[in-house]
Each structure stands twice: as C-alpha cells, then as structure tokens.
Amino acid sequence: MAMTIVEAKASQKTKFAVIDCDIHNAPASAEELRQYLSPRWRRYDETYGARAQYPGAAYPRLHPSAARDDSWPPGGGRPGSDLPFLQAQLLDEWQIEYGVLNPLVGGSGRNNPEYAAALCQAINRWQIESWVEPEPRLRASIVPPSEAGELAAQEIDRCAPDPRFVQILLIARTQELLGRRKYWPMYEAAVRHDLPIGIHFGGQAGWPITGAGWPSFYIEDHVGMPQSFQPQIISMIFEGLFERFPGLKIVLIEGGFAWLAPLMWRMDRSWELMRDEVPHVKRPPSEYVRQNFWITTQPVEEPAQPSQFVELLDQLDMNDRFFFATDYPHWDFDAPDQALPSALPAELQRAILAENARNFYRF
Amino acid sequence: MSSLGNEQRIIDCDLHNVLPSPATIQPFLPAHWQEYTTQSDLKGPAASFYSSGGPLAMKEMVTPVSGQLPGSNLALMQTQVLDGLGIEIGLLNCAYAVEGVHNPYGAAAFAGAVNDWQVSEWLEKEPRLRGSLVVPSQDIELAVQEINRLGHHPGFVQLFLPVRSRELYGTRRFHPLYRAAVDHNLAICLHFGGEPGAPPSPSGWPSYYIEEYAGMSHIFQSQMISLITEGVFGQFPELRVVLAASGITWLPSLMWRLDKEWKGLRREVPWVKQLPSDYMRDHIRFTLTPFDAPPSAEQLEEILDQMGSDELILFSTDYPHHYFTTVEEALPSGLPVGLKHKILFENANKFYGLDG
C-alpha cells in the first residue's frame, strides 16, 4: 500500500506531484528526546535545561501549539508527534511525494553552547531514527547549534554524510545578524557538503522582536516575521557572504515573499549610494538575491486582486526558485490544491508544487 | 520645472533644518541648563544618527561654507529649495535626536530650546516654512507638556518622532501623546532614524551603516503594524500619521500581509474593526524621497495601483540629504500626470489643511 503511494507521482487533488518543503514534527514528550542525550547532558537537561530561554520574550499563540484544531493526534501527544497520524493526515491525504521535516524544538539557540550542541545532536538522531527511517517519503533538516559557529560546523560534518539530511535549519531571529563572522564556519561546512541553509519563521534571541521594541500582541509577533527576515538578507548581502561563499544557498521558509522585490530595489539604491562602505560587495544586491536565495510559498501572499499575484512574481523574477510548503500542522496550513492562485499557468504550478524542489534538494 | 508649468503649486514635506552646533541652543535654555551644559559634557544629543561624512548626494553643493553643516543655513535653503524649485510651502523636520538623551529633564529642556530656536530662526524668518515639534518622547508626560506649551503655534503642523524608538508607537504609553496631538490639530511624523539605544533589528546590531540605512524600512513597517493592531486609529479617529523618508514601494506587501493575518487573528485584537489596509489609506501618508523605485515604468505603475489610493504620497526633496536642481529630477520617472499633481500639492494640502 505504502509502495503504491510513493510511486504515484501525481496527487489526485492537484493533478501534479507535490513536494512539501515545510513539515513540523515534534517529540511527544521531553523524554522522547532525552533518551538521545548522554547521561551528563540528560542530567543537565533535567536540572537546568527546561526553562524559558529568554524570560519575558514569549507571545503565547492564539491556537494551542499554533496548530490546526484537527491535527491533535487521536491517541494523544502534540500535533506533529504521531507518525502514523501525520502519514494519514498529510502524506497520504495529499499524496505528497517527499516532505522536508523542520522540527522546531529549540535546540539551536540555547545559551550554553555545549548543551545546544548535545541537544542538536539528539534532535538530529531522533529525526533519522523516529521519522526518516520508518517513512521513506520524509527527509530531515540538520539542526545545528547555530550560535556557536565551530560547533555548528562539527554537527553539520557529522550529519551530512547521511543523504537523508537535505538542508541545514536556522531560525529567523538569531542572536547576531546572519552575515556576521561568527556564523562563517557554519557556512563553510554548508558549502563543503553542498547543503542549503533554510531560514525558518520564528525564534527569539533575547533582543526585542522589532527594531523598535516589544509589541503587545501575538498578531504582531506573527505578522512581523518579514521584518525579521529583511535585516538578515541585508546583513548576508552587505557582509559580502556570497562573494566569500558563492556556492551558499539560502532558502527563506515561511517568511512570505511580497516584501522581497521592494527590498531588492531598496538595497540596490543603497548600494549605488554607499558601495564604498562595503567594497567586498561586488554586484548589485538584487543579483545575489536571484543567485543565492530560494523561497517557500507558505504563507502564500494574498494580494487584493489575483492579477497582482502575477505582477508580484514578475517583479521578483524568481519563478524557478519557489518551493511549495504546507507548514503542517500549523493553523495557517496551505493546502496543495488551494494555496496557489488558479490564474497561474499550469507549467508554473507544476514547477512550484514539486519540480523546483526536486531539482534543488538531494531527495 | 518647465514641463510642469509655472502655475504648478508645490509643497515639500521633508526639509531638514539642522542645528549649526550644540551651543546654538544655549540662549534658548533655562538658566540651570545653560549652566549645566557649559560645565558638563552633556551638551544635547550625541552625534547624529546620519553617517558623519555623508553620503549625501552632491554634498559640496549643500554645504553652506566649509565647516558648516548642510541644512544649517536658511539662506542657502531658500536659494536652493524654496526659490530654486519654486516651493510654496516647505515642512521642516528637525532631526534632533533628543530621544537619545537619557536624562529626561535634560531631554525636555533641549527639546523646548530647539523648538524655540526653530520658531525664532526659521519659522519667523521665512513664512513659507512650517515646523515639526521636537518632543522628549522617552517621557510622555514631559512630551505632552511641550505640546501644550507650543503646539498652538501656527507654524507647527506636526510632531517629529524618530522611527527608531525604544518602544513601538502603537503601545499604550504613547496614547496621551496622540490625544495631545489631535487636540492641537497636529499630525505625527515618523522619520528615518533615531537613537533609542536598542538594536535596529530583532537579531542585534549590523556591522555597516548601509545595513542600518537599508533596514530602516522594516522598522517603519513594524511601527505601522503596531499603530494599527494596537488600535490607535480606533481610539483617535482624527489622528494623521506621516512616514518620512521611509521608502514607499514596500507598502502593498505590508497591506496584503496585515489584511491576511487580520482575517486569521482578529479575535485577539477586536478593536481593529476594518481591514488594516483601509486604516493605512485613511490615516497614513508617505513622503516621496527616497522612493525606492522598481526598475521599470510598468512595475512602477503596478506598485502605485496596488496601493489602492492616489492620495498617499506627498512630495518631498529630503533636502539636504538629497539635492535636486529641478522638481522633475525628484519625481520617479513615469508618473502619470494626474498623480504628479496630486503628489506635488493636493495630497499634502488636503492632509495638512495648509491653504485653509
């Protein structure tokens, strides 16, 4: 039965094959991950680990676990924690050919770098053993201890030989801007293994979550994600990352994309005005965006008029760089047969739903 | 100017009058602060958030005399902008970073002195100019006192607030400021820059000035999200907000995103009663320069159409940070003629009620 589904490339609902580039699996309990920790780090995790990382930084979700109401497994546990239920509700339901796991379980940004490294190693082993091994349609993302560049590179080196890891997962709000030097060893490792870096929605790094302080409401945290992605792109480009690492590939996950064309125009103008400050940036910033960046679709943009979606894609000129994503099991799930405007040409729908990702990731 | 015709009336909504030196405000300070600033290192805000040596377009042109700061000389502004471009009314935005002064009493004294200096050295000397009131926004009570002291002056049309603030402008602490602004028929101008002492991104400090510059737009976006979701426009239906030197072409993307999220999450913010993009079109305006134009005229047309209103953009030169020898030079090429007229005069005139 499972074999039939894997071989059927085209989903009946979409008429095209579907590859989902943003699926969130989770451990059913803290214990599920702890069993992958050494006795020393297990003791540490039990004694000091489980606390608010930056007390006072939380915006409690409007929907419990930010999840679809129907995604709570009937047998108990958190949404995304039950493989058979995820298979039935997502992979089988939509006949998804491949799914990329992006577990958001908070390993990478822990303040204690050795603890972060141990936790990341546990998360990565758990992904392979509990998810990718039993379900061949799934692929994993390496969760690195990203705030410690050398340790992150070590974890990437450890995981990368397993081809079932298809990218490296970062979270949008990092302790420093991602162009800065402390992250460079991580990028060296990514390029060494030809693995893309996915930057996913979310995170808290101890700074206010806007450039002007703390908002009051969850909607501001949630709607404000493009304002967390933009400074990261600005930083990576103006630090000259793509001159230093021309092969570095960045996937923007769940950040939206309507803001990206205007950001390119602004960066290009800024560069024309001030390029003498950053002589290591050799080309207009928009060229790096179109050479080194890719984008996942969810949450898909919803302009006031459907024709404006087409205008938006024309402005971006990155049609071969969009990957479809559902964001399962989160409340703002994009359904494969409904998320893309029907006005898009069939060939483009086909490319976005699966073919772009198939050509990009090592499935 | 020629193609616009001599009859074209023009309002410039973003001119910068710059304090020639920190000592300039000495005579306008109360005795205690005159003495204190003479005897201590506290002279006012620290260095400007603009980069020290430019990068201004044609900087040598806007420097009055060697050693003098661009924007510090009224006569040169008159020659180069008001007369040179045929500006009927010019709005001054004095980017005096009083929010960076931690001493609240000092900040209030400096703000008051700068405002008195603006009245005596700019507004009273040049009837074509209007001013923006500098307020110590780090202490709302003191800021309201300053509005009550000088907000009735007919030369002031808005409050100057730096877009980089310690706290988001939608939050409740700022609401008394908006009450006072509305009571005095003053708009709120959020302007590029600011010195809040906190990083300009959720991921800390960038390495280069060009990053701060390019990144200023996302802080404007955060402020718009805050003003709308925190219900400021429901509470103050008459409040008018101008974003100055923000860049403009990102606006449709923010409208779409906020409208979409509001449909999913409005239960959390029941006071937001209409589409966020409607609040934007009703209450918020943008100064023209810098515009961040797309590469083609067709895309420019798309972006303008996506904004869903032709009343949102107000002409500005951003002098002396930009310097134009003709008005046409300051306009993005390919603007429809009707929109050009609205941008040059009608939109600002309607928004500020300038010609009565």
Short mmCIF file of N, CA, C and O in Angstrom, two decimals, chain A residues 234-241 243 267-285 288, chain B residues 55 206-212 214:
data_model
loop_
_atom_site.label_atom_id
_atom_site.label_comp_id
_atom_site.label_asym_id
_atom_site.label_seq_id
_atom_site.Cartn_x
_atom_site.Cartn_y
_atom_site.Cartn_z
N ILE A 234 19.65 41.64 4.33
CA ILE A 234 20.51 42.83 4.23
C ILE A 234 21.90 42.50 4.78
O ILE A 234 22.93 42.80 4.18
N SER A 235 21.94 41.84 5.93
CA SER A 235 23.21 41.51 6.58
C SER A 235 24.02 40.54 5.72
O SER A 235 25.21 40.76 5.46
N MET A 236 23.40 39.48 5.25
CA MET A 236 24.14 38.48 4.48
C MET A 236 24.72 39.09 3.21
O MET A 236 25.85 38.79 2.82
N ILE A 237 23.96 39.96 2.59
CA ILE A 237 24.45 40.55 1.34
C ILE A 237 25.53 41.59 1.59
O ILE A 237 26.60 41.55 0.98
N PHE A 238 25.30 42.51 2.52
CA PHE A 238 26.27 43.59 2.71
C PHE A 238 27.51 43.15 3.49
O PHE A 238 28.52 43.84 3.49
N GLU A 239 27.47 42.01 4.15
CA GLU A 239 28.70 41.45 4.72
C GLU A 239 29.51 40.72 3.64
O GLU A 239 30.58 40.20 3.92
N GLY A 240 28.96 40.64 2.44
CA GLY A 240 29.72 40.01 1.36
C GLY A 240 29.73 38.49 1.41
O GLY A 240 30.61 37.85 0.84
N LEU A 241 28.74 37.91 2.07
CA LEU A 241 28.72 36.46 2.26
C LEU A 241 28.78 35.70 0.94
O LEU A 241 29.43 34.66 0.84
N GLU A 243 30.07 36.67 -1.92
CA GLU A 243 31.36 36.76 -2.57
C GLU A 243 32.32 35.78 -1.90
O GLU A 243 33.12 35.12 -2.55
N MET A 267 17.80 47.90 -1.60
CA MET A 267 19.21 47.54 -1.41
C MET A 267 20.05 47.99 -2.61
O MET A 267 21.17 48.47 -2.43
N ASP A 268 19.50 47.84 -3.81
CA ASP A 268 20.25 48.27 -5.00
C ASP A 268 20.53 49.77 -4.94
O ASP A 268 21.64 50.22 -5.23
N ARG A 269 19.52 50.55 -4.55
CA ARG A 269 19.72 52.00 -4.49
C ARG A 269 20.73 52.35 -3.38
O ARG A 269 21.59 53.21 -3.55
N SER A 270 20.60 51.67 -2.23
CA SER A 270 21.53 51.94 -1.12
C SER A 270 22.96 51.63 -1.56
O SER A 270 23.90 52.36 -1.22
N TRP A 271 23.10 50.54 -2.30
CA TRP A 271 24.44 50.13 -2.75
C TRP A 271 25.01 51.14 -3.74
O TRP A 271 26.20 51.47 -3.69
N GLU A 272 24.16 51.66 -4.63
CA GLU A 272 24.64 52.68 -5.56
C GLU A 272 25.16 53.90 -4.81
O GLU A 272 26.15 54.51 -5.17
N LEU A 273 24.48 54.20 -3.70
CA LEU A 273 24.81 55.40 -2.92
C LEU A 273 26.03 55.19 -2.02
O LEU A 273 26.82 56.09 -1.80
N MET A 274 26.19 53.99 -1.48
CA MET A 274 27.17 53.78 -0.41
C MET A 274 28.08 52.59 -0.64
O MET A 274 28.60 52.01 0.32
N ARG A 275 28.30 52.20 -1.86
CA ARG A 275 29.08 50.99 -2.08
C ARG A 275 30.51 51.11 -1.60
O ARG A 275 31.18 50.11 -1.35
N ASP A 276 30.98 52.35 -1.44
CA ASP A 276 32.35 52.50 -0.95
C ASP A 276 32.50 52.03 0.51
O ASP A 276 33.59 51.73 0.95
N GLU A 277 31.38 51.93 1.22
CA GLU A 277 31.49 51.41 2.60
C GLU A 277 31.69 49.89 2.60
O GLU A 277 32.24 49.33 3.55
N VAL A 278 31.21 49.24 1.56
CA VAL A 278 31.25 47.78 1.51
C VAL A 278 31.89 47.31 0.20
O VAL A 278 31.24 46.71 -0.65
N PRO A 279 33.22 47.58 0.04
CA PRO A 279 33.86 47.25 -1.24
C PRO A 279 33.86 45.76 -1.54
O PRO A 279 34.08 45.36 -2.68
N HIS A 280 33.60 44.95 -0.51
CA HIS A 280 33.55 43.49 -0.73
C HIS A 280 32.25 43.07 -1.42
O HIS A 280 32.11 41.91 -1.80
N VAL A 281 31.30 43.99 -1.54
CA VAL A 281 30.06 43.68 -2.27
C VAL A 281 30.26 44.14 -3.72
O VAL A 281 30.31 45.33 -4.00
N LYS A 282 30.40 43.18 -4.62
CA LYS A 282 30.86 43.50 -5.97
C LYS A 282 29.74 43.78 -6.95
O LYS A 282 29.96 44.35 -8.01
N ARG A 283 28.54 43.30 -6.64
CA ARG A 283 27.46 43.40 -7.62
C ARG A 283 26.21 43.98 -6.97
O ARG A 283 26.09 43.98 -5.75
N PRO A 284 25.25 44.44 -7.76
CA PRO A 284 24.02 44.94 -7.16
C PRO A 284 23.38 43.85 -6.28
O PRO A 284 23.34 42.69 -6.67
N PRO A 285 22.90 44.22 -5.10
CA PRO A 285 22.33 43.23 -4.17
C PRO A 285 21.28 42.32 -4.80
O PRO A 285 21.22 41.13 -4.49
N TYR A 288 22.56 39.03 -6.09
CA TYR A 288 22.81 37.96 -5.10
C TYR A 288 21.49 37.30 -4.69
O TYR A 288 21.43 36.10 -4.49
N PRO B 55 26.69 59.83 3.36
CA PRO B 55 26.87 60.02 1.94
C PRO B 55 25.70 60.78 1.34
O PRO B 55 24.66 60.22 1.07
N PRO B 206 23.85 45.59 13.17
CA PRO B 206 24.60 45.30 11.95
C PRO B 206 26.01 45.87 12.01
O PRO B 206 26.33 46.67 12.88
N SER B 207 26.84 45.43 11.08
CA SER B 207 28.23 45.89 11.04
C SER B 207 28.37 47.22 10.33
O SER B 207 29.28 47.99 10.63
N TYR B 208 27.49 47.49 9.34
CA TYR B 208 27.71 48.62 8.45
C TYR B 208 26.55 49.60 8.47
O TYR B 208 25.39 49.21 8.68
N TYR B 209 26.89 50.86 8.18
CA TYR B 209 25.85 51.88 8.11
C TYR B 209 24.86 51.58 6.99
O TYR B 209 23.66 51.79 7.14
N ILE B 210 25.34 51.05 5.88
CA ILE B 210 24.45 50.76 4.76
C ILE B 210 23.34 49.77 5.18
O ILE B 210 22.22 49.83 4.68
N GLU B 211 23.65 48.91 6.13
CA GLU B 211 22.62 47.97 6.62
C GLU B 211 21.56 48.71 7.44
O GLU B 211 20.37 48.42 7.34
N GLU B 212 22.03 49.64 8.28
CA GLU B 212 21.06 50.43 9.05
C GLU B 212 20.17 51.23 8.12
O GLU B 212 18.96 51.34 8.33
N ALA B 214 19.49 50.67 4.78
CA ALA B 214 18.56 49.84 4.01
C ALA B 214 17.50 49.23 4.93
O ALA B 214 16.35 49.05 4.53
#
